[in-house]
Coordinates of C-alpha atoms (C1' of nucleotides) in Angstrom, one line a residue:
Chain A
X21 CA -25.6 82.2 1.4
X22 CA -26.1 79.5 -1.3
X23 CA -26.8 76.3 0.4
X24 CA -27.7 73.1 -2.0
X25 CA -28.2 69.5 -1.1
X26 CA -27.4 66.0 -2.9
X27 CA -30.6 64.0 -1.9
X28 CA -30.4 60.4 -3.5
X29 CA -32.7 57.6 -2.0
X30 CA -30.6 54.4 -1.0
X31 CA -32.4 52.6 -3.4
X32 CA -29.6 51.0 -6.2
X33 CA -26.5 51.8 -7.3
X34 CA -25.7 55.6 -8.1
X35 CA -26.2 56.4 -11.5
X36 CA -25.3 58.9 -14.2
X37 CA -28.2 61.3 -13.9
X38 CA -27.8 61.1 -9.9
X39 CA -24.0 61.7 -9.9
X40 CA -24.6 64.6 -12.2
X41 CA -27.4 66.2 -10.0
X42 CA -24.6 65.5 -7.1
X43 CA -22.1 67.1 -9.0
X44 CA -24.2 70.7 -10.5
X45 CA -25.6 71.2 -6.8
X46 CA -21.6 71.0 -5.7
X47 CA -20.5 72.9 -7.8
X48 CA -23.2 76.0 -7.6
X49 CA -22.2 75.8 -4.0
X50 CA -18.6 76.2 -4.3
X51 CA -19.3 78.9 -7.3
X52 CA -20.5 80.7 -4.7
X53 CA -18.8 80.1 -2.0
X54 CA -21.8 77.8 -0.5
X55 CA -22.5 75.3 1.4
X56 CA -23.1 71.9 -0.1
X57 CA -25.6 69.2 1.6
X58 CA -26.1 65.4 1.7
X59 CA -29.1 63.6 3.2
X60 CA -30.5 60.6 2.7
X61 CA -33.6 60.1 1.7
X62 CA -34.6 56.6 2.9
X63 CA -38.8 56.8 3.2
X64 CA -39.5 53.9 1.4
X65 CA -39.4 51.1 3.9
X66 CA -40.0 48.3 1.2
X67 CA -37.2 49.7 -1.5
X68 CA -34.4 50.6 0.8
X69 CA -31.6 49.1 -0.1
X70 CA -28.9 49.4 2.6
X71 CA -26.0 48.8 0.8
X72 CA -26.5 51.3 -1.2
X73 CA -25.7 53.9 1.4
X74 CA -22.3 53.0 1.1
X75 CA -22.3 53.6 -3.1
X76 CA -23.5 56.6 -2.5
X77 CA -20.1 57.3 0.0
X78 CA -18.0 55.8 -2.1
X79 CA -19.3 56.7 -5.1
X80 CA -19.1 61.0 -4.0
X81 CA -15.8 60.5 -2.6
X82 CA -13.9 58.6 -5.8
X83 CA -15.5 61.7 -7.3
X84 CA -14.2 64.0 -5.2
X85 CA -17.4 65.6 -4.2
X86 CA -17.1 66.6 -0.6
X87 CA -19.9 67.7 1.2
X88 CA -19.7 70.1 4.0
X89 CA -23.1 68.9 6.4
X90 CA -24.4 65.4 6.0
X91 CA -25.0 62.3 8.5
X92 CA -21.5 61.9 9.2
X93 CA -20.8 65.4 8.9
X94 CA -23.4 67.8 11.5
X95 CA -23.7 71.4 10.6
X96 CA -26.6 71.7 13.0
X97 CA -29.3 70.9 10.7
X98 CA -29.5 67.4 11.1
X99 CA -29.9 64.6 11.3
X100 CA -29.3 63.9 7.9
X101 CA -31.0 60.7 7.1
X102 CA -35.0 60.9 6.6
X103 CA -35.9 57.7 8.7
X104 CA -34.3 59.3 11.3
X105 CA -36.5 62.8 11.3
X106 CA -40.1 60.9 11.7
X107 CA -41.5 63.0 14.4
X108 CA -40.7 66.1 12.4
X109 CA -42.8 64.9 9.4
X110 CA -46.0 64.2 12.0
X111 CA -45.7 67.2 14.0
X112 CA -46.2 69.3 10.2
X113 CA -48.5 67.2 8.9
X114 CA -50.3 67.6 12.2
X115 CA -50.1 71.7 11.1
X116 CA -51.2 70.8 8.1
X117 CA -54.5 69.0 8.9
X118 CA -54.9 72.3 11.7
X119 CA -55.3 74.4 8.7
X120 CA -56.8 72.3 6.4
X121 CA -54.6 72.6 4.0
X122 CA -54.5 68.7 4.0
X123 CA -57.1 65.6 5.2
X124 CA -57.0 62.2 6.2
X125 CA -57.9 59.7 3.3
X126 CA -58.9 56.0 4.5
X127 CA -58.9 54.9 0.9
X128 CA -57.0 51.7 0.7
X129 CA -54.5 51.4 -2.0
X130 CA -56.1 48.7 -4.3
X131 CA -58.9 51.4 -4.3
X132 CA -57.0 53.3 -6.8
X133 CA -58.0 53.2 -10.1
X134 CA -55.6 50.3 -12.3
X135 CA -54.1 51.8 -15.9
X136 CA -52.1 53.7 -17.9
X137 CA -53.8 57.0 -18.6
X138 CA -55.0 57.7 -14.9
X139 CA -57.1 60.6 -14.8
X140 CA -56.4 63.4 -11.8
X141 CA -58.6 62.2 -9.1
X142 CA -59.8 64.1 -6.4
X143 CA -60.4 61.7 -3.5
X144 CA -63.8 61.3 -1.6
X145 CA -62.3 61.1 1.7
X146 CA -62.2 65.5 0.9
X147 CA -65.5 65.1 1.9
X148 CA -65.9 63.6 5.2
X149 CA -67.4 64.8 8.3
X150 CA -65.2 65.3 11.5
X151 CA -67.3 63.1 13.0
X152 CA -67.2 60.7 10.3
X153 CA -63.6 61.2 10.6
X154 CA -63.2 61.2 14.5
X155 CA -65.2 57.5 14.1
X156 CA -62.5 56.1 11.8
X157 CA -60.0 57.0 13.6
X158 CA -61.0 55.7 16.6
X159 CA -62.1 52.5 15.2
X160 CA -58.3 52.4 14.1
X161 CA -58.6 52.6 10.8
X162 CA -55.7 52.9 8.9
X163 CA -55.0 56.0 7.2
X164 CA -53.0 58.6 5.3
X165 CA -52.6 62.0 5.0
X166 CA -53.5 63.7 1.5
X167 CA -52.3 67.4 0.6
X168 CA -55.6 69.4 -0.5
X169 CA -55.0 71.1 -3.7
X170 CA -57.2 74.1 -4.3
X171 CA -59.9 73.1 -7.0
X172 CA -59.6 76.3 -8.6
X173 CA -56.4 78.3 -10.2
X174 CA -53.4 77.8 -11.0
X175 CA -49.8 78.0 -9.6
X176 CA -47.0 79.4 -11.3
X177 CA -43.1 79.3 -10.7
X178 CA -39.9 80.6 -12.3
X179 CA -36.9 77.9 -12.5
X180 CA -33.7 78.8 -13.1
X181 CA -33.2 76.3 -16.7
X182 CA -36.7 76.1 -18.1
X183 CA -38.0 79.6 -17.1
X184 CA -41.6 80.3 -16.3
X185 CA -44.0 77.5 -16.0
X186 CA -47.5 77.4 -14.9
X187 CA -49.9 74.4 -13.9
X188 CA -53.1 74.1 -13.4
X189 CA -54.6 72.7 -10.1
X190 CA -57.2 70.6 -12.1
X191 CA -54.1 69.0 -13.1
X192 CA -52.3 68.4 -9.9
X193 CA -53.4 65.3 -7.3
X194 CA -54.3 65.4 -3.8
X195 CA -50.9 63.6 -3.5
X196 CA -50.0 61.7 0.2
X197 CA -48.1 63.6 2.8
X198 CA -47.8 61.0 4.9
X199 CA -48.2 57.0 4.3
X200 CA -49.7 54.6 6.5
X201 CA -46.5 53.4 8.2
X202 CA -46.3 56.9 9.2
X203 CA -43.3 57.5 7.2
X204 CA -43.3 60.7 5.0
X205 CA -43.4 60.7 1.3
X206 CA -40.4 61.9 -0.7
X207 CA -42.7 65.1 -1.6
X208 CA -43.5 66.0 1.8
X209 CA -40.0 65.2 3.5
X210 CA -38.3 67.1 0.3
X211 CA -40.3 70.4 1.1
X212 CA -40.2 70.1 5.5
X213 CA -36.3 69.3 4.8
X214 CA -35.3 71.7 2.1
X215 CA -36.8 74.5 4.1
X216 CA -35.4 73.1 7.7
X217 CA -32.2 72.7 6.7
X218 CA -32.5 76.2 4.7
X219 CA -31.7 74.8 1.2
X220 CA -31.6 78.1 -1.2
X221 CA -31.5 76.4 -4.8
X222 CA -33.3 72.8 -5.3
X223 CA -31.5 71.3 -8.2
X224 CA -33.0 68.1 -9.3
X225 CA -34.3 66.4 -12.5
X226 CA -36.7 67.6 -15.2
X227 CA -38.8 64.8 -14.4
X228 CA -39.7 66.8 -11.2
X229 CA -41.3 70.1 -13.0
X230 CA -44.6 69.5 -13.8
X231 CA -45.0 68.5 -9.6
X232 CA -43.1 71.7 -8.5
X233 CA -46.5 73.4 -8.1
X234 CA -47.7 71.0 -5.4
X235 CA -44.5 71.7 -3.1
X236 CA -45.1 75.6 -3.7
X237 CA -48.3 75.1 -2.6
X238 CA -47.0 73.4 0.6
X239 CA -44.3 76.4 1.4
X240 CA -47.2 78.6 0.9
X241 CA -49.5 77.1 3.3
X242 CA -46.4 76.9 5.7
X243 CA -45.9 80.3 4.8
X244 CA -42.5 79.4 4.1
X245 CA -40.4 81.2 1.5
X246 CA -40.2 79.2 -1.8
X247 CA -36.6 78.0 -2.7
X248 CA -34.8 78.8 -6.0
X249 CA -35.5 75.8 -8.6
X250 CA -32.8 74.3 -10.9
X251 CA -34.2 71.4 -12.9
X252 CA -31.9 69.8 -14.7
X253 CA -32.5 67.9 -18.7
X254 CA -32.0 64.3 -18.8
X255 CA -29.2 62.0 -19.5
X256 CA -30.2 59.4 -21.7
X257 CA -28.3 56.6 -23.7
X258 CA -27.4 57.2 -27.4
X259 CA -30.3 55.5 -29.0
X260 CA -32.5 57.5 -26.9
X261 CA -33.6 55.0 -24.3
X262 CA -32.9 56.0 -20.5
X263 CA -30.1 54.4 -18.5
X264 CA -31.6 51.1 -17.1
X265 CA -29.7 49.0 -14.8
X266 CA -31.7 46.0 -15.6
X267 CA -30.6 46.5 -19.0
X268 CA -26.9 46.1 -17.6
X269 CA -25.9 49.9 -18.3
X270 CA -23.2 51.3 -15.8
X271 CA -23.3 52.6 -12.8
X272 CA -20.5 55.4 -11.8
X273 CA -18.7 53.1 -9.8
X274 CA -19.3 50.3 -13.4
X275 CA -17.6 53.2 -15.4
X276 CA -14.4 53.6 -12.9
X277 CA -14.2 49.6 -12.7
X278 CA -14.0 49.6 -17.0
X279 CA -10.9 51.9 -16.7
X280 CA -12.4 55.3 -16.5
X281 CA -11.1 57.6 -14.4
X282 CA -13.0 59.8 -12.1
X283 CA -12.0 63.1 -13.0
X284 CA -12.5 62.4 -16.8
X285 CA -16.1 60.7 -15.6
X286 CA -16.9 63.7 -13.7
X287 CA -15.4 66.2 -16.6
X288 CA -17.8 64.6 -18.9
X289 CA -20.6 64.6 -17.2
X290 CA -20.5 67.9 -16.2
X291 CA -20.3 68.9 -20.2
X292 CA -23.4 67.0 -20.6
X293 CA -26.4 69.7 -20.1
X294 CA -23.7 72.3 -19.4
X295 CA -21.4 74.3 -21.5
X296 CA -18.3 76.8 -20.1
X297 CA -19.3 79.1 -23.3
X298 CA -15.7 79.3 -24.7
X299 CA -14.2 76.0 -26.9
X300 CA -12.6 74.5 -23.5
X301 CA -13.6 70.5 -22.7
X302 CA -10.8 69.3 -20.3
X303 CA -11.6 70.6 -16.9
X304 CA -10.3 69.3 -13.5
X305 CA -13.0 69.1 -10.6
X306 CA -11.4 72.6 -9.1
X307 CA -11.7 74.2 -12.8
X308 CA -15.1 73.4 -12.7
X309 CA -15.7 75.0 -9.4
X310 CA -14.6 78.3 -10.6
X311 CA -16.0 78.2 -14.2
X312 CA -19.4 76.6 -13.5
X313 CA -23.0 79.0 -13.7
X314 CA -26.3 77.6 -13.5
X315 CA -27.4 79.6 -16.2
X316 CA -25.5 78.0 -19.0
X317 CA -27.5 74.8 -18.4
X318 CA -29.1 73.3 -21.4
X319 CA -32.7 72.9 -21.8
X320 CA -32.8 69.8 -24.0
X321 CA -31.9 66.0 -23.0
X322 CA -28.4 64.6 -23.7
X323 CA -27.3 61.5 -25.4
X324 CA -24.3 60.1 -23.5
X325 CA -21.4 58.9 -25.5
X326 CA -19.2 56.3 -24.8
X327 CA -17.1 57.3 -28.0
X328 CA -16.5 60.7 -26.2
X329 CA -15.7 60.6 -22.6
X330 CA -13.4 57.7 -24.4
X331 CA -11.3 60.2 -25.5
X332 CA -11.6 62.7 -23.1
X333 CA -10.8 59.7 -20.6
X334 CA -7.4 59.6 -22.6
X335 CA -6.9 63.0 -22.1
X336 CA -7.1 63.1 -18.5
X337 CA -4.8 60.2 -18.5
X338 CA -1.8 62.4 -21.0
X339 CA -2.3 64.9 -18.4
X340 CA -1.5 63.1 -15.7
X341 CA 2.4 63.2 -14.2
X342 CA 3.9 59.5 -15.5
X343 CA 4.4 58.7 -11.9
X344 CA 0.6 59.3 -11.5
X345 CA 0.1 57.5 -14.4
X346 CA 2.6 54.5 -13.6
X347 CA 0.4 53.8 -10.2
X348 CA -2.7 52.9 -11.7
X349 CA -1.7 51.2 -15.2
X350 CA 0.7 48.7 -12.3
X351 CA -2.8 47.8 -11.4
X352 CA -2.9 45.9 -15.2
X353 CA -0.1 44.7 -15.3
X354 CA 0.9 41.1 -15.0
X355 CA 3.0 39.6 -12.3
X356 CA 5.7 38.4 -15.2
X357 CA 6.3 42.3 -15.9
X358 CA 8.2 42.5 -13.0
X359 CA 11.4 41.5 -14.1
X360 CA 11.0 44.5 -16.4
X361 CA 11.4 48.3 -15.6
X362 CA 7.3 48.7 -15.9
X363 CA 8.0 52.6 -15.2
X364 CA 9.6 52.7 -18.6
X365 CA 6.1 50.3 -20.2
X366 CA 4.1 53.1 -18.6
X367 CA 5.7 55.9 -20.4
X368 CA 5.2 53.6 -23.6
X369 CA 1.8 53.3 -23.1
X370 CA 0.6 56.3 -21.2
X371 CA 0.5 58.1 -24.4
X372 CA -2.0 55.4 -25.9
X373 CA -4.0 54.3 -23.3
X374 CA -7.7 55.5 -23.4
X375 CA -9.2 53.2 -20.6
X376 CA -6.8 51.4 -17.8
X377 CA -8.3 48.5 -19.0
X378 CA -7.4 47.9 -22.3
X379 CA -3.5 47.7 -20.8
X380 CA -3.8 44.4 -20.5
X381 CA -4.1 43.2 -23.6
X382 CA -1.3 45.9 -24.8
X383 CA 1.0 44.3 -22.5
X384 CA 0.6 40.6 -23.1
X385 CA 3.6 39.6 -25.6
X386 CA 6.1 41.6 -22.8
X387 CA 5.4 38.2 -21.2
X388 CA 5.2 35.9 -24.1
X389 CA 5.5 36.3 -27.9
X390 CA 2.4 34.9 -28.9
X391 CA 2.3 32.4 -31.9
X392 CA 2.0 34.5 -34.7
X393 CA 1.4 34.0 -38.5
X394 CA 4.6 34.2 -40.3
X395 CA 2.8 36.7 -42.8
X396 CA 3.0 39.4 -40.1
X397 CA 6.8 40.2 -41.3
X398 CA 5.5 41.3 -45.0
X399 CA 4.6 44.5 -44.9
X400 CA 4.1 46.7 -47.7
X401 CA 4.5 50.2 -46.4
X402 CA 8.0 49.6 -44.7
X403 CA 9.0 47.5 -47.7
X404 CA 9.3 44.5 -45.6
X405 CA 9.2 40.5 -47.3
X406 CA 10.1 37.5 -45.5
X407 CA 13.6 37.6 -47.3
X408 CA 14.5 41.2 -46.4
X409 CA 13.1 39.8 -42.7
X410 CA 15.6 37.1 -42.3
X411 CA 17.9 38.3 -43.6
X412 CA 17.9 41.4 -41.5
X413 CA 17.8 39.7 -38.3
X414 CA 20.4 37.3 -39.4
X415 CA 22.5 40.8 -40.0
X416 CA 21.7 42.6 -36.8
X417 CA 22.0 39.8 -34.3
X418 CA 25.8 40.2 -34.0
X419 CA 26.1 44.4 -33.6
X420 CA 23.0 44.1 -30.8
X421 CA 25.0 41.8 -29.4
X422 CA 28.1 44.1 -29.2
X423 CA 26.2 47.3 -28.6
X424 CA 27.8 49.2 -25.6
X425 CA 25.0 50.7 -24.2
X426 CA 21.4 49.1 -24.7
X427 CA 19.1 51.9 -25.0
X428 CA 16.6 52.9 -27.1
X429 CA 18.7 56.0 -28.3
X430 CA 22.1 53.8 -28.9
X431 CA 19.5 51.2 -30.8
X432 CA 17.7 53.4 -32.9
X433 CA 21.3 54.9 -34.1
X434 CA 22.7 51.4 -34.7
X435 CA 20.1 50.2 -36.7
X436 CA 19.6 53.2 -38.7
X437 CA 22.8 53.1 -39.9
X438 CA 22.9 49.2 -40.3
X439 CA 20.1 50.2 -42.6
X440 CA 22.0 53.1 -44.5
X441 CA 24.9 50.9 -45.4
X442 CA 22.8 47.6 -46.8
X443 CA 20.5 50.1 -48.6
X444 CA 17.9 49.5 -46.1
X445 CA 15.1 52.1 -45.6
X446 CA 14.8 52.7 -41.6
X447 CA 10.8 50.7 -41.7
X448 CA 12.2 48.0 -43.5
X449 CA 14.8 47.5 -40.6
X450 CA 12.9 47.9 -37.7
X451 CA 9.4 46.0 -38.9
X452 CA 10.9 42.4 -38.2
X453 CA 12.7 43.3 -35.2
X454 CA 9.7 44.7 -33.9
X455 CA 7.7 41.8 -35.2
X456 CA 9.9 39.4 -33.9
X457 CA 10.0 41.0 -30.1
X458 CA 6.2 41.1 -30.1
X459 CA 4.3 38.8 -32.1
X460 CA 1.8 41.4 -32.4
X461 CA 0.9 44.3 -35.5
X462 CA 0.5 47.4 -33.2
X463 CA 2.8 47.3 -30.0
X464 CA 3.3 49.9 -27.6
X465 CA 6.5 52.0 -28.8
X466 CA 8.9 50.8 -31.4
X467 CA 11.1 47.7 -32.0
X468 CA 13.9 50.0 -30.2
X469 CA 11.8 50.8 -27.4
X470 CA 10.6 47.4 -26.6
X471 CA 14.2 46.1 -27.0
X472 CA 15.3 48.7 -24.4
X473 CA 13.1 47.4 -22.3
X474 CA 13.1 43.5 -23.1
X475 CA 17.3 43.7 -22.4
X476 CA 20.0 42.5 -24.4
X477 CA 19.5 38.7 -23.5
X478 CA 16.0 38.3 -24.1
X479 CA 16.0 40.9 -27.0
X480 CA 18.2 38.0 -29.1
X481 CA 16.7 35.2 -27.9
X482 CA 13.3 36.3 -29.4
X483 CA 15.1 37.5 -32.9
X484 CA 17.0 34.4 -32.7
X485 CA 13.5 32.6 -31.9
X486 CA 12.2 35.0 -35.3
X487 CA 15.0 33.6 -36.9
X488 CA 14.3 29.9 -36.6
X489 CA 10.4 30.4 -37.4
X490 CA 11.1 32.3 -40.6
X491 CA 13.6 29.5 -41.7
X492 CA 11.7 26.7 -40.8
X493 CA 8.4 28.3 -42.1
X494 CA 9.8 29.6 -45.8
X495 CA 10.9 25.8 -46.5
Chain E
rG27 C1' -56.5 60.4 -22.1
rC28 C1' -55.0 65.1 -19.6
rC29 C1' -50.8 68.3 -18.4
rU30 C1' -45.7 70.1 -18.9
rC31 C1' -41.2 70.6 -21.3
rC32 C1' -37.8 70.1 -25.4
rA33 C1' -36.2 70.6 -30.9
rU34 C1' -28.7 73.4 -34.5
rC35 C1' -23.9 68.3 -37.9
rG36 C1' -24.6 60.8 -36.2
rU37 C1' -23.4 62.6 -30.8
rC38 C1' -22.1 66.8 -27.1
rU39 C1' -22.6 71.8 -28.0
rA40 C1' -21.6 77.6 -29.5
rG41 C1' -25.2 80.9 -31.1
rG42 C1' -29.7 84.7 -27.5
rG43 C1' -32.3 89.7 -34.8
rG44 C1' -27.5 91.8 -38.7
rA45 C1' -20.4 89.8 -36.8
rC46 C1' -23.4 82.8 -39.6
rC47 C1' -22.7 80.9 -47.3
rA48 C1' -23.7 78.7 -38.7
rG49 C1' -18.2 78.0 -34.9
rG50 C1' -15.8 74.1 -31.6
rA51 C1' -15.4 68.9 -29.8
rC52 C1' -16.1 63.4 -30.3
rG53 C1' -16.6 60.0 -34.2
rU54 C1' -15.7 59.2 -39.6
rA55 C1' -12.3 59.9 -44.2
rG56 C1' -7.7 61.7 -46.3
rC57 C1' -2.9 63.9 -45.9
rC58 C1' 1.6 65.1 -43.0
rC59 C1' 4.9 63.4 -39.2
rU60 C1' 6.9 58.5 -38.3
rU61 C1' 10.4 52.8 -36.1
rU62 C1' 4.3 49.5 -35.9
rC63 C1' 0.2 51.7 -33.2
rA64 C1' -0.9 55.9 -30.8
rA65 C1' -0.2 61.0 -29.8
rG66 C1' 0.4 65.6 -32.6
rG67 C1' -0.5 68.8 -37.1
rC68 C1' -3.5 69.9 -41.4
rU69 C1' -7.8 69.1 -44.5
rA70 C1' -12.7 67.1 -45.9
rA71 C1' -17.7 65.4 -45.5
rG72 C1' -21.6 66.7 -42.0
rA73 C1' -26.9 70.5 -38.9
rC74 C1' -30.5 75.4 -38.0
rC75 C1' -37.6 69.6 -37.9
rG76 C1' -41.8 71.7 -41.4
rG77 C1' -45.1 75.8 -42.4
rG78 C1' -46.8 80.5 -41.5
rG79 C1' -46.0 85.3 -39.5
rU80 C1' -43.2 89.9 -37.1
rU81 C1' -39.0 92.7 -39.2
rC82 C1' -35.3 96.3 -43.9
rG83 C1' -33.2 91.6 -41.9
rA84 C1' -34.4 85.5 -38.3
rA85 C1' -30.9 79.6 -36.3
rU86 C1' -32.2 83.6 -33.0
rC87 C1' -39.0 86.6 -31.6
rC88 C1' -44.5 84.8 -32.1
rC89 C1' -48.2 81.1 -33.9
rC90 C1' -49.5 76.3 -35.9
rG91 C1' -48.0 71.6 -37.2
rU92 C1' -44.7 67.4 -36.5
rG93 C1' -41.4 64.7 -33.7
rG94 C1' -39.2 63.4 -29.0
rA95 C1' -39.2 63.4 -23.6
rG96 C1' -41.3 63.9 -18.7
rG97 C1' -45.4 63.9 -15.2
rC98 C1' -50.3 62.3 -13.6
rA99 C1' -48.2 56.0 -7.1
rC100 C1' -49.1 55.0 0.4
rC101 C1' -41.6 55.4 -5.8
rA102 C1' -38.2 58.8 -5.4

RNA sequence: GCCUCCAUCGUCUAGGGGACCAGGACGUAGCCCUUUCAAGGCUAAGACCGGGGUUCGAAUCCCCGUGGAGGCACCA
């Protein structure tokens, strides 16, 4: 039975790397008809961020990664949240001191040497007496408790992406079990938790790899089995730098607010370090839980591009039924749409929308025409002037006025033929019709399209508005 | 400083000794379609970090170099 966990630390906002992480352990437990974890690991009293708790809720959910066992959700492992386990951390690291396979370290923290390149230390606490030891404590020293790592040998370990790695001991630190406050460190609570709660496959970032040895070292001396390791390449920006908050890059929940959807987020994401080995890029959440393998994981780091999930965000928004679609663009819409059939501006624009939040601005002259530059009825390619303009709209105002039925189809047949009789290519007719309904160079469907949607009335009032501004401008 | 990892088009990647004068996707350029813009179709430019081996044969295996990243906290 494959059980993984999702272990963030309520510490910020969720970001890419994290929801990623989330998202590979999910989906190797569904593969596999597993059982996928959340718990929180809140440790660090001074960085806790409450809040943040809830991103991490919301965050899974808009991303539709349920978890079966979690703090709202016991599957009699719990409880879920770290703070909450305290007496399990002391009563192990109250084993561990029993078989010395760690020692209590009355170092303060300032003690530690300041710098960049700080060497592996082995601390001189190793070294004291139980008496010297029984006197501390008594006097109420504060202390913590430091994991002994064997001077001599090595440690070695297979993971599942970068394959068999070996470290030195020289190179690993007597790191600290347990802090003064008595709360655990991640390292400690990771191991005691992951083996509790009978985690089979740890799946977390590269950056953990060259520590792995110090937590095998703990399930041996536990005598626990070792888990099955998935580390997992970085996600860093296109330039190369990592994803910084501070430097305003978005959070999951940033992404979803600039118009992205979820499922194209999470589609993305998941192509980032993974690849399905055919040519296939649009995947739904449930795809992805029957095609994902942890061996196709990539190796190397990832550059995430905004250019592509984009356009894969576009796709997942074509896919989507128009009544699907319709719910969320009404979201961008403004109120003055309303007197319109905005079911028929989504169809226009679901086709051409790559973020929700560019609909907008595609919208805007439904409202009002803006004031445009009289220029913007020349064009070259659909043989428009500003003489061919007037006097098109001059010619057309009376059949749109007659039309029987006002429809896209009914218009684009009218106009076509207005155009066959006066010699008129079909672009030369439409351009300032569709120039004069919009005010804009690129609008969302054709001059038929918008007029179907626009109405007869308001259709001529803005030709006959086109009309006025070419006369009075030409003079 | 010490340790570990990584290295194919600008970016994400396929490739795991011959099927590769290296395939797909985003982006870019052009053409087609066309009622503007998109979408769609077609085409083009664009990469195996360098050097040594191993082999009949290397993008694929080994070594060295170079470059990049990560770790070395009472943070996770």
């Amino acid at each position: 039975m494959v059980r993984t966990r999702f272990a963030p630390s309520p510490t910020g906002y969720m970001h890419i790397g994290n929801l990623r992480t989330a998202l590979y352990a999910y989906l190797a437990a569904r593969r596999n008809q597993g059982v996928f974890i959340l718990r929180i690991e809140d440790t660090d009293q001074e960085r806790n961020i409450p809040e943040s708790v809830a991103a991490i809720y919301n965050s899974l959910a808009l991303a539709g990664l349920a978890y079966d066992e979690g703090p709202d959700k016991d599957g009699g492992y719990g409880p879920y949240i770290q703070s909450e386990r305290l007496p399990i951390y002391q009563e192990h690291a109250q084993k561990l001191l029993g078989m010395g396979a760690a020692y209590c370290c009355f170092c303060k923290k300032e003690d530690r040497p300041e710098g960049e390149d700080v060497p592996v230390r082995r601390d001189p606490c190793r070294l004291l007496s139980p008496d010297e030891i029984q006197k501390k404590l008594d006097s109420g020293e504060s202390f913590v408790i430091r994991q002994r790592i064997p001077d001599e040998g090595s440690t070695t370990f297979t993971d599942h992406v970068y394959g068999e790695i070996t470290i030195e001991h020289a190179q690993l630190d007597d790191q600290v079990l347990l802090k003064s406050d008595g709360f655990p460190t991640y390292n400690f609570a990771n191991v005691v938790d992951d083996h509790l709660m009978g985690i089979t496959h740890v799946m977390r970032g590269q950056e953990y790899l060259s520590s792995t040895p110090k937590y095998n070292l703990l399930y041996e001396a536990f005598g626990w089995e070792v888990p099955e390791y998935v580390h997992l390449p970085l996600i860093i920006k296109e330039d190369g730098s990592k994803f910084s908050k501070r430097l305003g890059d978005p959070s999951f929940e940033d992404l979803v607010k600039m118009g992205y959807l979820p499922a194209a987020i999470v589609n993305y994401i998941a192509l980032l370090g993974w690849s399905p080995g055919d040519d296939r890029e649009f995947f739904t959440l449930a795809e992805l839980e029957k095609v994902f393998s942890i061996d196709r994981i990539n190796k190397s780091s990832a550059a995430f591009s905004f250019e592509k999930l984009t356009w894969l965000n576009g796709e997942h928004l074509r896919a989507l039924p128009l009544e699907a679609f319709h719910d969320l663009a009404k979201a961008y819409y403004p109120p003055e749409l309303d007197e319109f059939d905005t079911l028929k501006i989504s169809e226009l624009l679901q086709v051409r929308t790559e973020k929700l939040n560019q609909i907008p601005d595609q919208v805007a002259f439904f409202a009002d025409v803006p004031d445009y530059d009289i220029n913007m009825y020349v064009h070259k390619k659909s043989k428009s002037d500003l003489e061919t303009s007037l006097t098109i709209l001059k010619g057309v105002m009376p059949l749109l006025a007659d039309l029987k039925t006002f429809d896209n189809d009914n218009l684009y047949m009218l106009l076509k033929s207005y155009g066959k009789d006066k010699g008129y290519k079909t672009g030369t007719v439409m351009w300032p019709i569709r120039t004069a309904l919009s005010g804009v160079p690129a609008t969302p469907g054709g001059a038929t399209a918008l007029a179907e949607v626009l109405g007869r009335t308001e259709t001529l009032n803005r030709i006959q508005a086109g009309i006025e501004k070419l006369e009075s401008e030409m003079a």
